[in-house]
Short mmCIF file of C-alpha atoms in Angstrom, two decimals:
data_model
loop_
_atom_site.label_atom_id
_atom_site.label_comp_id
_atom_site.label_asym_id
_atom_site.label_seq_id
_atom_site.Cartn_x
_atom_site.Cartn_y
_atom_site.Cartn_z
CA MET A 467 109.16 -130.48 16.71
CA THR A 468 109.16 -133.79 18.61
CA ALA A 469 111.01 -136.87 17.41
CA LEU A 470 107.67 -138.47 16.59
CA GLN A 471 106.54 -135.47 14.52
CA LEU A 472 109.88 -135.46 12.70
CA LEU A 473 109.52 -139.15 11.92
CA ALA A 474 105.94 -138.64 10.76
CA GLU A 475 107.28 -136.16 8.23
CA THR A 476 109.79 -138.72 6.93
CA VAL A 477 107.18 -141.39 6.25
CA LYS A 478 105.09 -139.36 3.85
CA PRO A 479 104.63 -141.18 0.53
CA VAL A 480 106.49 -138.44 -1.36
CA GLU A 481 109.63 -139.36 0.58
CA ASN A 482 109.46 -142.92 -0.71
CA ASN A 483 111.24 -143.94 -3.87
CA PRO A 484 108.57 -145.75 -5.92
CA VAL A 485 110.99 -146.57 -8.74
CA LEU A 486 113.42 -148.22 -6.29
CA ASN A 487 110.62 -150.10 -4.52
CA ILE A 488 109.14 -151.47 -7.72
CA SER A 489 112.60 -152.30 -9.12
CA ILE A 490 113.44 -154.46 -6.10
CA PHE A 491 110.05 -156.14 -6.29
CA LEU A 492 110.35 -156.81 -10.04
CA ALA A 493 113.84 -158.27 -9.50
CA PHE A 494 112.39 -160.73 -7.00
CA VAL A 495 109.51 -161.60 -9.33
CA ALA A 496 111.98 -162.21 -12.19
CA VAL A 497 114.17 -164.50 -10.08
CA THR A 498 111.24 -166.48 -8.71
CA LEU A 499 109.65 -166.84 -12.14
CA ILE A 500 112.91 -168.35 -13.42
CA ILE A 501 112.85 -170.78 -10.47
CA VAL A 502 109.20 -171.65 -11.13
CA ILE A 503 109.75 -172.20 -14.87
CA ARG A 504 112.80 -174.43 -14.28
CA SER A 505 110.96 -176.42 -11.60
CA GLY A 506 107.86 -176.76 -13.75
CA ARG A 507 109.77 -178.59 -16.50
CA ASN A 508 109.82 -181.75 -14.38
CA ASN A 509 106.07 -181.82 -13.71
CA LYS A 510 105.31 -185.04 -15.60
CA THR A 511 102.85 -186.78 -13.25
CA ALA A 512 100.07 -185.89 -10.81
CA ALA A 513 102.49 -186.61 -7.93
CA ASP A 514 104.92 -184.08 -9.42
CA TYR A 515 102.27 -181.37 -9.76
CA TYR A 516 100.49 -181.99 -6.44
CA ALA A 517 103.37 -183.03 -4.15
CA GLY A 518 106.60 -182.05 -5.91
CA GLY A 519 107.42 -185.70 -6.55
CA ARG A 520 107.84 -186.13 -2.75
CA SER A 521 111.46 -185.18 -3.39
CA PHE A 522 112.17 -182.56 -0.69
CA THR A 523 114.29 -183.24 2.39
CA GLY A 524 113.14 -182.49 5.94
CA PRO A 525 115.18 -179.25 6.26
CA GLN A 526 114.05 -178.06 2.80
CA ASN A 527 110.44 -178.78 3.66
CA GLY A 528 110.91 -177.11 7.05
CA PHE A 529 111.95 -173.90 5.29
CA ALA A 530 109.00 -174.29 2.89
CA ILE A 531 106.58 -174.80 5.79
CA ALA A 532 108.00 -171.69 7.44
CA GLY A 533 107.58 -169.87 4.12
CA ASP A 534 104.00 -171.09 3.88
CA TYR A 535 103.15 -170.33 7.52
CA LEU A 536 104.92 -166.99 7.95
CA SER A 537 102.39 -165.17 5.86
CA ALA A 538 101.64 -161.48 5.49
CA ALA A 539 99.69 -161.85 8.74
CA SER A 540 102.85 -162.88 10.59
CA PHE A 541 105.05 -160.15 9.18
CA LEU A 542 102.70 -157.22 8.63
CA GLY A 543 99.67 -158.00 10.81
CA ILE A 544 101.40 -159.18 13.99
CA VAL A 545 104.06 -156.45 14.00
CA GLY A 546 101.23 -153.93 13.59
CA ALA A 547 99.13 -155.56 16.31
CA ILE A 548 102.04 -155.47 18.78
CA ALA A 549 102.86 -151.86 17.87
CA VAL A 550 99.28 -150.73 18.51
CA THR A 551 97.99 -153.09 21.24
CA GLY A 552 101.24 -154.33 22.82
CA TYR A 553 100.87 -157.47 24.93
CA ASP A 554 97.54 -158.47 23.38
CA GLY A 555 99.06 -158.26 19.91
CA PHE A 556 101.94 -160.55 20.92
CA MET A 557 99.39 -163.24 21.79
CA TYR A 558 99.03 -163.85 18.04
CA SER A 559 102.72 -164.85 17.93
CA ILE A 560 102.39 -167.11 20.97
CA GLY A 561 99.27 -168.81 19.61
CA PHE A 562 100.68 -169.35 16.12
CA LEU A 563 103.87 -170.90 17.57
CA VAL A 564 102.31 -173.14 20.25
CA ALA A 565 99.96 -174.50 17.59
CA TRP A 566 102.91 -176.31 15.99
CA LEU A 567 103.20 -178.60 18.99
CA VAL A 568 99.70 -179.92 18.22
CA ALA A 569 100.68 -180.45 14.59
CA LEU A 570 103.98 -182.16 15.52
CA LEU A 571 102.67 -184.47 18.24
CA LEU A 572 99.29 -185.46 16.84
CA VAL A 573 99.17 -184.98 13.08
CA ALA A 574 102.36 -184.68 10.99
CA GLU A 575 103.71 -188.24 10.93
CA LEU A 576 100.32 -189.97 10.92
CA MET A 577 99.00 -187.81 8.07
CA ARG A 578 102.12 -188.46 5.94
CA ASN A 579 101.77 -192.22 6.42
CA THR A 580 98.06 -192.36 5.62
CA ALA A 581 97.36 -189.90 2.81
CA LYS A 582 98.34 -189.57 -0.83
CA PHE A 583 97.85 -185.90 -1.76
CA THR A 584 95.16 -184.23 0.38
CA MET A 585 93.56 -184.12 3.83
CA ALA A 586 90.51 -185.89 2.39
CA ASP A 587 92.66 -188.95 1.63
CA VAL A 588 93.05 -189.44 5.38
CA LEU A 589 89.46 -188.64 6.33
CA SER A 590 87.94 -190.97 3.72
CA PHE A 591 90.45 -193.83 4.16
CA ARG A 592 88.04 -196.04 6.15
CA LEU A 593 84.77 -194.17 5.53
CA LYS A 594 82.47 -193.69 2.53
CA GLN A 595 84.44 -191.89 -0.16
CA GLY A 596 81.79 -189.67 -1.76
CA PRO A 597 80.22 -187.75 1.15
CA VAL A 598 83.44 -187.49 3.18
CA ARG A 599 85.58 -186.26 0.28
CA MET A 600 82.88 -183.76 -0.70
CA ALA A 601 82.71 -182.38 2.84
CA ALA A 602 86.52 -182.28 3.20
CA ALA A 603 86.92 -180.49 -0.13
CA THR A 604 84.26 -177.95 0.89
CA THR A 605 85.98 -177.14 4.19
CA THR A 606 89.37 -176.99 2.45
CA LEU A 607 88.10 -174.46 -0.08
CA ALA A 608 86.48 -172.38 2.69
CA VAL A 609 89.66 -172.21 4.80
CA CYS A 610 91.77 -171.40 1.74
CA PHE A 611 89.37 -168.61 0.74
CA PHE A 612 89.58 -166.91 4.17
CA TYR A 613 93.38 -167.19 4.09
CA LEU A 614 93.55 -165.77 0.58
CA LEU A 615 91.46 -162.77 1.64
CA ALA A 616 94.04 -161.92 4.30
CA GLN A 617 96.98 -162.10 1.89
CA MET A 618 95.22 -159.98 -0.73
CA ALA A 619 94.33 -157.36 1.87
CA GLY A 620 98.02 -157.22 2.82
CA ALA A 621 99.05 -156.75 -0.80
CA GLY A 622 96.76 -153.77 -1.29
CA GLY A 623 97.81 -152.05 1.92
CA LEU A 624 101.51 -152.59 1.29
CA VAL A 625 101.54 -151.04 -2.17
CA SER A 626 99.38 -148.19 -0.92
CA LEU A 627 102.18 -147.33 1.47
CA LEU A 628 104.95 -147.83 -1.09
CA LEU A 629 103.42 -145.76 -3.86
CA GLY A 630 101.13 -143.45 -1.92
CA ILE A 631 98.05 -144.98 -3.58
CA ASN A 632 95.16 -144.10 -1.29
CA ASP A 633 92.21 -144.56 -3.63
CA LYS A 634 90.25 -147.81 -3.83
CA LEU A 635 90.81 -148.20 -7.57
CA GLY A 636 94.61 -148.13 -7.25
CA GLN A 637 94.57 -150.72 -4.48
CA SER A 638 92.21 -152.89 -6.49
CA ILE A 639 94.61 -152.83 -9.46
CA VAL A 640 97.44 -153.93 -7.15
CA VAL A 641 95.38 -156.84 -5.80
CA THR A 642 94.58 -157.86 -9.38
CA VAL A 643 98.29 -157.86 -10.34
CA VAL A 644 99.19 -160.00 -7.31
CA GLY A 645 96.38 -162.41 -8.15
CA GLY A 646 97.58 -162.67 -11.74
CA LEU A 647 101.16 -163.45 -10.65
CA MET A 648 99.85 -166.08 -8.24
CA ILE A 649 97.96 -167.81 -11.06
CA VAL A 650 101.11 -167.87 -13.24
CA TYR A 651 103.26 -169.30 -10.42
CA VAL A 652 100.88 -172.20 -9.74
CA LEU A 653 99.99 -172.96 -13.37
CA VAL A 654 103.64 -173.16 -14.41
CA GLY A 655 105.46 -174.48 -11.35
CA GLY A 656 102.97 -176.67 -9.50
CA MET A 657 103.94 -177.74 -5.98
CA LYS A 658 107.66 -178.02 -6.81
CA GLY A 659 107.93 -174.45 -8.11
CA THR A 660 105.76 -173.15 -5.28
CA THR A 661 107.93 -174.93 -2.70
CA TRP A 662 111.17 -173.42 -4.00
CA VAL A 663 109.61 -169.94 -3.98
CA GLN A 664 108.57 -170.53 -0.35
CA ILE A 665 112.09 -171.68 0.60
CA VAL A 666 113.67 -168.56 -0.95
CA LYS A 667 111.06 -166.31 0.60
CA ALA A 668 111.43 -167.86 4.09
CA PHE A 669 115.20 -167.34 3.97
CA LEU A 670 114.86 -163.70 2.90
CA LEU A 671 112.07 -162.98 5.41
CA ILE A 672 113.97 -164.39 8.39
CA ILE A 673 117.21 -162.64 7.36
CA GLY A 674 115.36 -159.34 6.84
CA ALA A 675 113.50 -159.58 10.16
CA PHE A 676 116.74 -160.55 11.96
CA ALA A 677 118.61 -157.54 10.51
CA MET A 678 115.85 -155.14 11.57
CA THR A 679 115.68 -156.75 15.02
CA VAL A 680 119.42 -156.28 15.58
CA TRP A 681 119.12 -152.69 14.32
CA VAL A 682 116.28 -151.86 16.73
CA LEU A 683 118.11 -153.47 19.66
CA ALA A 684 121.32 -151.60 18.76
CA ILE A 685 119.45 -148.27 18.93
CA ASN A 686 118.31 -149.28 22.42
CA GLY A 687 121.72 -150.44 23.63
CA PHE A 688 120.81 -154.11 23.07
CA SER A 689 118.48 -153.82 26.06
CA LEU A 690 114.94 -155.15 25.72
CA SER A 691 114.03 -153.23 28.88
CA THR A 692 115.15 -149.95 27.30
CA LEU A 693 113.12 -150.74 24.18
CA LEU A 694 109.98 -151.43 26.22
CA ASP A 695 110.51 -148.22 28.23
CA SER A 696 110.77 -146.29 24.94
CA ALA A 697 107.52 -147.81 23.69
CA VAL A 698 105.76 -146.95 26.97
CA ALA A 699 107.03 -143.36 26.81
CA VAL A 700 105.63 -142.81 23.31
CA SER A 701 102.40 -144.81 23.59
CA ALA A 702 99.15 -143.04 24.41
CA ALA A 703 98.26 -146.09 26.52
CA GLY A 704 101.40 -145.71 28.64
CA ALA A 705 102.38 -148.78 30.67
CA ASP A 706 99.13 -150.49 29.70
CA ILE A 707 100.79 -151.45 26.39
CA LEU A 708 102.86 -154.00 28.35
CA ALA A 709 99.90 -155.51 30.20
CA PRO A 710 97.10 -157.77 29.00
CA GLY A 711 93.74 -156.21 28.25
CA LEU A 712 94.47 -153.26 25.95
CA LYS A 713 92.55 -154.92 23.11
CA TYR A 714 90.64 -157.73 24.80
CA GLY A 715 90.21 -156.30 28.31
CA ALA A 716 86.56 -155.40 27.72
CA ASN A 717 85.73 -158.93 26.56
CA PRO A 718 88.07 -161.64 27.90
CA LEU A 719 85.95 -164.35 26.24
CA ASP A 720 87.03 -162.94 22.87
CA PHE A 721 90.65 -163.51 23.85
CA ILE A 722 89.96 -167.11 24.94
CA SER A 723 88.12 -167.73 21.66
CA LEU A 724 91.05 -166.31 19.67
CA ALA A 725 93.57 -168.41 21.63
CA LEU A 726 91.60 -171.62 20.97
CA ALA A 727 91.43 -170.85 17.25
CA LEU A 728 95.16 -170.09 16.97
CA VAL A 729 96.40 -173.07 18.98
CA LEU A 730 94.09 -175.67 17.39
CA GLY A 731 93.83 -174.20 13.89
CA THR A 732 97.28 -175.02 12.49
CA ALA A 733 96.75 -178.80 12.65
CA GLY A 734 93.65 -178.32 10.47
CA LEU A 735 95.06 -175.96 7.84
CA PRO A 736 94.91 -177.80 4.48
CA HIS A 737 97.84 -175.95 2.87
CA VAL A 738 100.06 -176.78 5.87
CA LEU A 739 98.93 -180.43 5.99
CA MET A 740 99.64 -180.80 2.27
CA ARG A 741 103.29 -179.93 2.88
CA PHE A 742 103.74 -183.24 4.72
CA TYR A 743 103.24 -185.10 1.41
CA THR A 744 106.17 -183.41 -0.35
CA VAL A 745 108.76 -185.45 1.62
CA PRO A 746 109.69 -189.08 0.91
CA THR A 747 109.02 -190.55 4.38
CA ALA A 748 107.21 -189.93 7.66
CA LYS A 749 110.60 -189.45 9.34
CA GLU A 750 111.32 -186.55 6.98
CA ALA A 751 107.85 -185.15 7.70
CA ARG A 752 108.68 -185.14 11.40
CA ARG A 753 112.09 -183.55 10.74
CA SER A 754 110.49 -180.88 8.60
CA VAL A 755 108.11 -179.89 11.41
CA VAL A 756 110.99 -179.66 13.90
CA TRP A 757 112.91 -177.40 11.49
CA ALA A 758 109.77 -175.33 10.96
CA ILE A 759 109.25 -174.87 14.71
CA TRP A 760 112.80 -173.53 15.18
CA LEU A 761 112.53 -171.16 12.20
CA ILE A 762 109.04 -169.95 13.07
CA GLY A 763 109.89 -169.61 16.78
CA ALA A 764 112.91 -167.43 16.00
CA PHE A 765 110.82 -165.26 13.69
CA TYR A 766 108.10 -164.69 16.29
CA ILE A 767 110.71 -163.57 18.80
CA PHE A 768 111.78 -161.03 16.18
CA THR A 769 108.17 -159.77 15.90
CA LEU A 770 108.22 -158.82 19.58
CA VAL A 771 111.21 -156.54 19.03
CA LEU A 772 109.91 -155.21 15.71
CA GLY A 773 106.44 -154.50 17.11
CA PHE A 774 107.66 -152.51 20.11
CA GLY A 775 110.36 -150.98 17.91
CA ALA A 776 107.65 -149.67 15.59
CA ALA A 777 105.69 -148.42 18.61
CA SER A 778 108.68 -146.46 19.93
CA LEU A 779 110.25 -145.24 16.67
CA VAL A 780 107.15 -144.65 14.54
CA GLY A 781 104.26 -144.41 16.99
CA ALA A 782 100.82 -146.02 16.99
CA GLU A 783 99.08 -142.87 15.70
CA THR A 784 101.35 -142.60 12.66
CA ILE A 785 100.95 -146.32 11.93
CA GLU A 786 97.13 -146.22 12.12
CA ALA A 787 97.02 -143.10 9.94
CA ALA A 788 99.16 -144.69 7.18
CA PRO A 789 97.45 -145.93 3.98
CA GLY A 790 97.77 -149.58 5.02
CA GLY A 791 96.69 -149.00 8.63
CA VAL A 792 98.20 -151.30 11.26
CA ASN A 793 99.61 -153.48 8.47
CA SER A 794 102.06 -150.65 7.67
CA ALA A 795 104.03 -150.94 10.92
CA ALA A 796 106.90 -153.12 9.58
CA PRO A 797 107.45 -151.10 6.36
CA LEU A 798 107.30 -147.80 8.28
CA LEU A 799 109.84 -149.14 10.78
CA ALA A 800 112.11 -150.13 7.88
CA LEU A 801 111.80 -146.61 6.46
CA ALA A 802 112.62 -145.07 9.83
CA LEU A 803 115.68 -147.31 10.25
CA GLY A 804 117.24 -147.47 6.80
CA GLY A 805 115.38 -145.04 4.58
CA PRO A 806 113.92 -145.85 1.15
CA LEU A 807 116.47 -148.60 0.39
CA LEU A 808 115.57 -150.72 3.44
CA LEU A 809 111.88 -149.94 2.90
CA GLY A 810 112.14 -151.22 -0.67
CA PHE A 811 113.94 -154.40 0.44
CA ILE A 812 111.55 -155.18 3.31
CA SER A 813 108.51 -154.38 1.20
CA ALA A 814 109.81 -156.67 -1.57
CA ILE A 815 110.16 -159.42 1.05
CA ALA A 816 106.60 -158.74 2.22
CA PHE A 817 105.42 -159.01 -1.40
CA ALA A 818 107.38 -162.24 -1.76
CA THR A 819 105.66 -163.45 1.40
CA ILE A 820 102.25 -162.73 -0.06
CA LEU A 821 103.03 -164.30 -3.44
CA ALA A 822 104.52 -167.47 -1.94
CA VAL A 823 101.69 -168.00 0.53
CA VAL A 824 98.87 -167.36 -1.93
CA ALA A 825 100.55 -169.74 -4.38
CA GLY A 826 100.68 -172.46 -1.71
CA ILE A 827 97.07 -171.91 -0.71
CA THR A 828 95.88 -171.87 -4.32
CA ILE A 829 97.56 -175.14 -5.29
CA THR A 830 96.08 -176.75 -2.16
CA ALA A 831 92.57 -175.61 -3.06
CA ALA A 832 92.97 -176.63 -6.70
CA THR A 833 94.36 -180.05 -5.73
CA SER A 834 91.47 -180.62 -3.34
CA PHE A 835 88.89 -179.83 -6.01
CA ALA A 836 90.59 -181.84 -8.77
CA HIS A 837 91.66 -184.85 -6.69
CA ASP A 838 88.77 -185.09 -4.21
CA ILE A 839 85.73 -183.77 -6.08
CA TYR A 840 86.57 -184.42 -9.74
CA GLY A 841 88.79 -187.51 -9.41
CA SER A 842 87.14 -189.30 -6.50
CA VAL A 843 83.50 -188.14 -6.46
CA ILE A 844 82.65 -187.35 -10.09
CA LYS A 845 84.95 -189.95 -11.70
CA LYS A 846 84.71 -192.31 -8.67
CA GLY A 847 88.46 -192.91 -8.64
CA LYS A 848 88.55 -194.15 -12.25
CA GLY A 849 89.64 -190.94 -13.94
CA ASN A 850 92.89 -190.24 -15.72
CA PRO A 851 95.52 -188.51 -13.47
CA ASP A 852 96.48 -186.26 -16.40
CA ASP A 853 92.86 -185.09 -16.66
CA GLU A 854 92.92 -184.38 -12.92
CA VAL A 855 95.91 -182.09 -13.37
CA LYS A 856 94.15 -180.28 -16.23
CA VAL A 857 91.13 -179.72 -13.97
CA ALA A 858 93.45 -178.50 -11.21
CA ARG A 859 95.01 -175.94 -13.56
CA ARG A 860 91.59 -174.61 -14.58
CA THR A 861 90.57 -174.46 -10.93
CA VAL A 862 93.63 -172.31 -10.20
CA VAL A 863 92.32 -169.64 -12.57
CA VAL A 864 88.84 -169.68 -10.99
CA ILE A 865 90.25 -169.50 -7.44
CA GLY A 866 92.57 -166.68 -8.48
CA ILE A 867 89.64 -164.63 -9.81
CA LEU A 868 87.59 -165.23 -6.63
CA ALA A 869 90.59 -164.29 -4.44
CA ILE A 870 91.05 -161.05 -6.37
CA ALA A 871 87.36 -160.14 -5.96
CA GLY A 872 87.40 -160.98 -2.25
CA GLY A 873 90.69 -159.21 -1.63
CA ILE A 874 89.28 -155.99 -3.10
CA GLY A 875 86.38 -156.24 -0.64
CA VAL A 876 88.44 -156.54 2.56
CA GLN A 877 90.91 -153.67 2.10
CA GLY A 878 91.85 -152.05 5.42
CA GLN A 879 91.18 -155.05 7.66
CA ASN A 880 93.97 -156.23 9.99
CA ILE A 881 95.32 -159.28 8.18
CA ALA A 882 96.43 -161.06 11.37
CA PHE A 883 92.82 -160.85 12.46
CA LEU A 884 91.53 -162.20 9.11
CA VAL A 885 93.93 -165.13 9.32
CA ALA A 886 92.67 -165.86 12.85
CA LEU A 887 89.22 -166.37 11.29
CA ALA A 888 90.72 -168.89 8.85
CA PHE A 889 92.26 -170.69 11.82
CA ALA A 890 88.86 -170.76 13.56
CA VAL A 891 87.23 -172.38 10.51
CA ALA A 892 90.10 -174.91 10.23
CA ALA A 893 89.92 -175.81 13.94
CA SER A 894 86.11 -176.13 13.83
CA ALA A 895 85.62 -177.99 10.54
CA ASN A 896 88.83 -179.99 9.99
CA LEU A 897 90.62 -180.75 13.25
CA PRO A 898 87.83 -182.73 14.98
CA THR A 899 87.42 -185.03 11.97
CA ILE A 900 91.20 -185.47 11.57
CA LEU A 901 91.68 -186.46 15.23
CA TYR A 902 88.63 -188.72 15.30
CA SER A 903 89.75 -190.43 12.06
CA LEU A 904 93.25 -191.07 13.38
CA PHE A 905 92.47 -192.05 16.96
CA TRP A 906 88.83 -193.27 17.29
CA ARG A 907 87.94 -196.56 15.63
CA ARG A 908 84.17 -196.09 16.16
CA PHE A 909 84.15 -192.91 14.10
CA THR A 910 81.64 -193.08 11.25
CA THR A 911 80.82 -191.39 7.95
CA ARG A 912 77.86 -189.60 9.53
CA GLY A 913 80.11 -188.27 12.30
CA ALA A 914 82.65 -186.99 9.76
CA VAL A 915 80.03 -185.25 7.62
CA TRP A 916 78.20 -183.72 10.60
CA SER A 917 81.47 -182.54 12.15
CA MET A 918 82.82 -180.91 8.98
CA TYR A 919 79.62 -179.26 7.75
CA GLY A 920 78.50 -178.36 11.28
CA GLY A 921 81.85 -176.88 12.28
CA LEU A 922 82.14 -174.97 9.00
CA SER A 923 78.61 -173.57 8.95
CA SER A 924 78.64 -172.56 12.64
CA ALA A 925 82.01 -170.80 12.29
CA VAL A 926 80.97 -168.93 9.13
CA LEU A 927 77.53 -167.95 10.47
CA LEU A 928 78.98 -166.68 13.75
CA ILE A 929 81.57 -164.65 11.82
CA ILE A 930 78.83 -163.11 9.62
CA PHE A 931 76.74 -162.14 12.66
CA SER A 932 79.72 -160.84 14.64
CA PRO A 933 81.41 -157.41 14.86
CA VAL A 934 83.67 -158.56 12.01
CA PHE A 935 80.91 -157.79 9.50
CA SER A 936 78.97 -154.95 11.14
CA SER A 937 78.49 -152.54 14.07
CA THR A 938 82.04 -151.12 14.47
CA ASP A 939 84.25 -148.69 12.56
CA THR A 940 86.59 -151.52 11.54
CA SER A 941 83.78 -153.85 10.39
CA MET A 942 83.41 -154.75 6.72
CA PHE A 943 80.13 -152.80 6.51
CA GLY A 944 81.15 -150.10 9.00
CA ALA A 945 79.39 -148.78 12.08
CA GLY A 946 76.36 -147.62 10.08
CA VAL A 947 75.13 -151.19 9.62
CA ASP A 948 74.42 -153.37 12.65
CA PHE A 949 73.32 -157.00 12.52
CA ALA A 950 75.98 -158.28 14.99
CA ILE A 951 74.00 -160.53 17.32
CA PHE A 952 77.07 -162.61 18.28
CA PRO A 953 79.28 -160.50 20.60
CA LEU A 954 82.68 -162.13 19.94
CA SER A 955 84.97 -161.34 17.01
CA ASN A 956 86.28 -164.91 16.81
CA PRO A 957 83.83 -167.86 16.82
CA GLY A 958 86.29 -170.51 18.05
CA ILE A 959 84.97 -170.83 21.61
CA VAL A 960 81.58 -171.99 20.27
CA SER A 961 82.29 -173.54 16.86
CA ILE A 962 85.31 -175.72 17.86
CA PRO A 963 83.56 -177.62 20.71
CA LEU A 964 80.50 -177.88 18.45
CA GLY A 965 82.58 -179.53 15.71
CA PHE A 966 83.88 -182.13 18.19
CA PHE A 967 80.41 -182.69 19.65
CA LEU A 968 78.78 -183.20 16.24
CA GLY A 969 81.49 -185.71 15.27
CA TRP A 970 80.77 -187.71 18.41
CA LEU A 971 76.97 -187.40 18.13
CA GLY A 972 76.91 -188.41 14.47
CA SER A 973 79.03 -191.48 15.21
CA VAL A 974 77.13 -192.78 18.24
CA THR A 975 73.75 -192.33 16.49
CA SER A 976 74.87 -193.91 13.22
CA THR A 977 73.38 -197.32 12.38
CA THR A 978 75.88 -197.95 9.58
CA LYS A 979 78.86 -200.05 10.57
CA GLU A 980 82.18 -198.98 9.10
CA SER A 981 84.72 -201.58 7.94
CA PRO A 982 86.79 -202.88 10.90
CA LYS A 983 89.33 -204.20 8.40
CA LEU A 984 89.93 -200.71 6.94
CA ALA A 985 90.10 -199.24 10.44
CA ALA A 986 92.78 -201.75 11.41
CA GLU A 987 94.67 -201.12 8.15
CA MET A 988 94.59 -197.37 8.74
CA ALA A 989 95.85 -197.78 12.31
CA VAL A 990 98.79 -199.96 11.20
CA ARG A 991 99.64 -197.71 8.25
CA SER A 992 99.46 -194.47 10.22
CA LEU A 993 101.72 -195.78 12.98
CA THR A 994 104.23 -197.79 10.93
CA GLY A 995 104.19 -196.21 7.48
CA HIS A 996 103.62 -199.60 5.83
CA GLY A 997 102.05 -198.96 2.43
CA ALA A 998 102.62 -195.19 2.56
CA GLU A 999 103.17 -193.23 -0.66
CA LYS A 1000 106.79 -193.17 -1.79
CA ALA A 1001 108.85 -190.56 -3.58
CA VAL A 1002 108.64 -190.35 -7.36
CA GLU A 1003 111.90 -191.09 -9.15
CA HIS A 1004 112.82 -189.65 -12.54
#
C-alpha cells in the first residue's frame, strides 16, 4: 500500500470524531455569542448598530478587516485550488493581496472622510440622492448575495467532511443552521458584536494556519524546495503543477479576466468599505488598512505552503473525491497532520470564518437597505434613526433566508471561484462610480446610474451565460444543459471596462449640471477630513 493509499484510508469519515468536532464548534459558538450579547448591550443609536460607534482603533479594525476578508474562500477555496491546480490556484492569493494596494492608495482614507455609514453616502454626496442611492443599494445587495453564496457553500461542504454527511438534505440542514446563527449574531450584536467576532476569528485563523504551515515545513526539513518536489512527485500533472496554465492554459483570457476582477474588486466590496467607518478618524482608517495588509499577506504566504502540503500529503485525487470537493483540502491536511483533534480545531476555525464573514456581509446589506433605500429614498432623509435600525433588523432576517436558499443551490462549487464572481460584480458596478465620484468633478448622476446598473447587469448576464451556469461537469446545471454563449468563466475583462465606459458616457452626454459647490465641498472633505463623521461617545 502506498503512502497516499494509506492516507486515503485515514481520511474516511468513520475515522473522524464527530462528537469532538461538534464540541469544539459549539464551544466557539458559545464564546462568540457571549461576546455578541455583551457588545450588543451598548447599541443605543444608529451609529452604534451600523458602525460600532466608530470606537475601534486602527489595529483592532485591521484585525477585523482581515477577519472579514479572509473568508472561507481564502482558507478552504484557495488551499484547495493550490492543491489541485498548483501555480494557477496561487494566483487567487496574489490577486486578493495586491487588491489591497488599490484600496489603500485610492479609497480608504477618502471614503472614511466623506461617508457616514455606507458606500452610497459617498456616491450620492454631490449627486441626486434618490436614483444614486437606489442604484448603490442594488449593487451592494447583489455583491453581498454572491459573497453569501460562497460562504454557505463552504459551510455545507465542511460539515459534510466532518460528519460524513453526503446527502443533499443533510448539507441543506447544515446551511440552514449556519444561516440561523448568522441572523442571531447580527440581530443581537450589530456592527460592534460582529467586529469583535471577526477580530477573534482572524486571530484564531492566522494562528491555526501558521501552526499547520510550520508543521508542513518541518515534515519537509523546513525546505520549500523539498515540499514542492514532494507535491510534484505525487501529482498526476507532475512538474506542470508548478507552472502556469494547468487550469487556465486552454484559455488565457479567462486568467486575465480573473486577475482584473481580483485586483480591482476589493476596493468596491461594500462590506470591506463599511469597515472604514468603524474607526474614529481617517488616520485610523489608513492604519487599519496597513495592519490588514500585513495580516492578510502573511496568511496568503501560509496558503502556498498549505496548498502544496495538501497536494503532497493528501493528494489531489483524494481531495476531489472528498464530500466537500476541493474545499476539503485544508481540513484533510489537518487530519493527516494532527488527527481528529487538529481536524476539529481547524474545522471550528473554518466555521468561525464562515460565521464571522456572513455576519459582516449581512449587516452591510441590511444597513444599505435601511439607510439608503428606506431612510434616504422612501423617507427622503426625514425618517427616525430608530425606525431605520428596526428596518435593518427585519432586513437581516430576509437576507438570511435568501442566503440559506441560495447556499443550498450552490453546494459543491469551489468557493474561491464563487467569491471571484462577487469581486467581478464589485469591480464592474461599484469601483468605477467610486473613483469617478472621488476624482472627477464632471461626473454626473446619469453617469453614476449608468455605470452601476450597466456594470451590474453586464456582469450578472455574462455569468449566467457562461460555463459557471451550464455546459461543464462543475456548472450549476451540469454538462447536460448548455446555454453558455460567453466562453469565459469570469466576466471581468468585459464588464469592468464597460462600467467605466458607461460612467464616462453618461456624464459627457448629461445635460443636467451638478452642483459645483457640493463638488468642491466633497473634494475638501475627502482630502482633509473637515466635517467627517466623528466617534460616538457614551
